[in-house]
Protein backbone atom coordinates (compact mmCIF):
# COMPACT_ATOMS: atom_id res chain seq x y z
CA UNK A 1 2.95 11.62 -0.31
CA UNK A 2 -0.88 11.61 -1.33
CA UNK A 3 -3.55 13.23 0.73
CA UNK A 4 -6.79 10.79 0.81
CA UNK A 5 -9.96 13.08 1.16
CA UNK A 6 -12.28 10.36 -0.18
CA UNK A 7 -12.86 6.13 -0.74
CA UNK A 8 -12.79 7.08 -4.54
CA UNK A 9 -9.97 8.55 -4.28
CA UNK A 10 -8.49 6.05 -2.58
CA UNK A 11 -10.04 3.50 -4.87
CA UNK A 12 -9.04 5.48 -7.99
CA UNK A 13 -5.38 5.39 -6.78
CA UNK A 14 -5.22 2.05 -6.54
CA UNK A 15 -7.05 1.30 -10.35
CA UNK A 16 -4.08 3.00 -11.53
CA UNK A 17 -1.24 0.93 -9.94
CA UNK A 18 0.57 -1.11 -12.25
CA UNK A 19 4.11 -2.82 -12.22
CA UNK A 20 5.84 0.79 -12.66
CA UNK A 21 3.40 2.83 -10.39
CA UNK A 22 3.83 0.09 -7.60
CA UNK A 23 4.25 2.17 -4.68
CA UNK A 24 1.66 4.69 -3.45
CA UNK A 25 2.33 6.24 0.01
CA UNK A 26 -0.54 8.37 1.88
CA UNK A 27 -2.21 9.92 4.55
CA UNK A 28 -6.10 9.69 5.59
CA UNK A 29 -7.17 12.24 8.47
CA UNK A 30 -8.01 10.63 11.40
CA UNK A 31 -6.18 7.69 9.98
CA UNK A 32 -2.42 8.39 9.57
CA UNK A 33 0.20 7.67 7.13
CA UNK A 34 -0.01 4.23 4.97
CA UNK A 35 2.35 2.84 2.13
CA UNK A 36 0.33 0.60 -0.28
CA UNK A 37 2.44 -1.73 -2.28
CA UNK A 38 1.41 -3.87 -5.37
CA UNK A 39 2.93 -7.25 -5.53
CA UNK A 40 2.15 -9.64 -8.59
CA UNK A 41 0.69 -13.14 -7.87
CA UNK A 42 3.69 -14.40 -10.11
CA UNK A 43 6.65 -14.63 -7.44
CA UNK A 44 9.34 -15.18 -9.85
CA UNK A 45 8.29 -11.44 -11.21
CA UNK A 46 8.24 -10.32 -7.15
CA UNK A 47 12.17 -11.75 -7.13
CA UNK A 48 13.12 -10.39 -10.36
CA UNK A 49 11.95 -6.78 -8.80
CA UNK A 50 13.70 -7.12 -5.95
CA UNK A 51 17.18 -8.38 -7.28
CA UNK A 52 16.85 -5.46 -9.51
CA UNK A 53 15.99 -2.88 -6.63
CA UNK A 54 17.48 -3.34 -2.93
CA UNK A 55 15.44 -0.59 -1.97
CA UNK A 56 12.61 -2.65 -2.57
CA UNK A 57 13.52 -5.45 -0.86
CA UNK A 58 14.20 -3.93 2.33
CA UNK A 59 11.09 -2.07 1.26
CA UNK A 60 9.11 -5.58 1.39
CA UNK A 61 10.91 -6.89 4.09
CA UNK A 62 10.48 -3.77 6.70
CA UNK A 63 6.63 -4.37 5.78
CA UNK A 64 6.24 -8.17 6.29
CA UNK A 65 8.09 -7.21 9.64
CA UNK A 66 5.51 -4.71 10.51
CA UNK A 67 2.47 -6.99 9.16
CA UNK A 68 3.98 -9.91 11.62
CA UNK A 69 4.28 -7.30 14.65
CA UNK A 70 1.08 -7.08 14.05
CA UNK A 71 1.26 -3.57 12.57
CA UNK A 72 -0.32 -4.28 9.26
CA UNK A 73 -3.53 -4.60 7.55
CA UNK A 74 -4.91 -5.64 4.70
CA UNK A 75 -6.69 -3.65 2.39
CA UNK A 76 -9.87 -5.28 2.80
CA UNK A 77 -9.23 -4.68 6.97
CA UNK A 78 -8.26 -1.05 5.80
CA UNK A 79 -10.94 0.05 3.22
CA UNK A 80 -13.94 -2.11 6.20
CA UNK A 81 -12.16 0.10 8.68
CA UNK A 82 -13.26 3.19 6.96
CA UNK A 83 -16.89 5.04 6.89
CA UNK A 84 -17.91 8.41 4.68
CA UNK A 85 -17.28 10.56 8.02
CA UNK A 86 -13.26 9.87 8.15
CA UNK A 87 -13.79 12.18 5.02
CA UNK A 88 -15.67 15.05 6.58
């Protein structure tokens, strides 16, 4: 698991995500413990993924069933929810 000290850190984590680097699990002080997943705008791709992995498909579904408990945020909720001094 990562250890968030900064945005650009945050920010520079998430540049590098690509279909094999999909997954990126963290903590931010004051924050807690978040799992950040990259999912392609293609859903066949998404399917494909998952057929091949059943760890990420309960992966994906324990998350939509967090995000519907009300749970989850976005990333844009997440990175408007932050400010320098979470950092400090």
């Amino acid at each position: 698991m990562g250890f968030i000290e900064t945005l650009e850190e945050l920010m520079k984590h998430i540049a590098k995500m690509d279909q094999d680097n999909s997954v990126f699990q963290f903590s931010i002080p004051g924050k807690g413990k978040f799992t950040l997943l990259l999912q392609e705008e293609a859903e066949e791709s998404i399917k494909s993924e998952v057929e091949k992995n059943p760890q990420l498909k309960q992966m994906i579904r324990e998350s939509q069933n967090e995000y519907e408990e009300g749970k989850g945020m976005s990333t844009k909720d997440l990175l408007k929810s932050m400010s320098i001094e979470d950092f400090e």
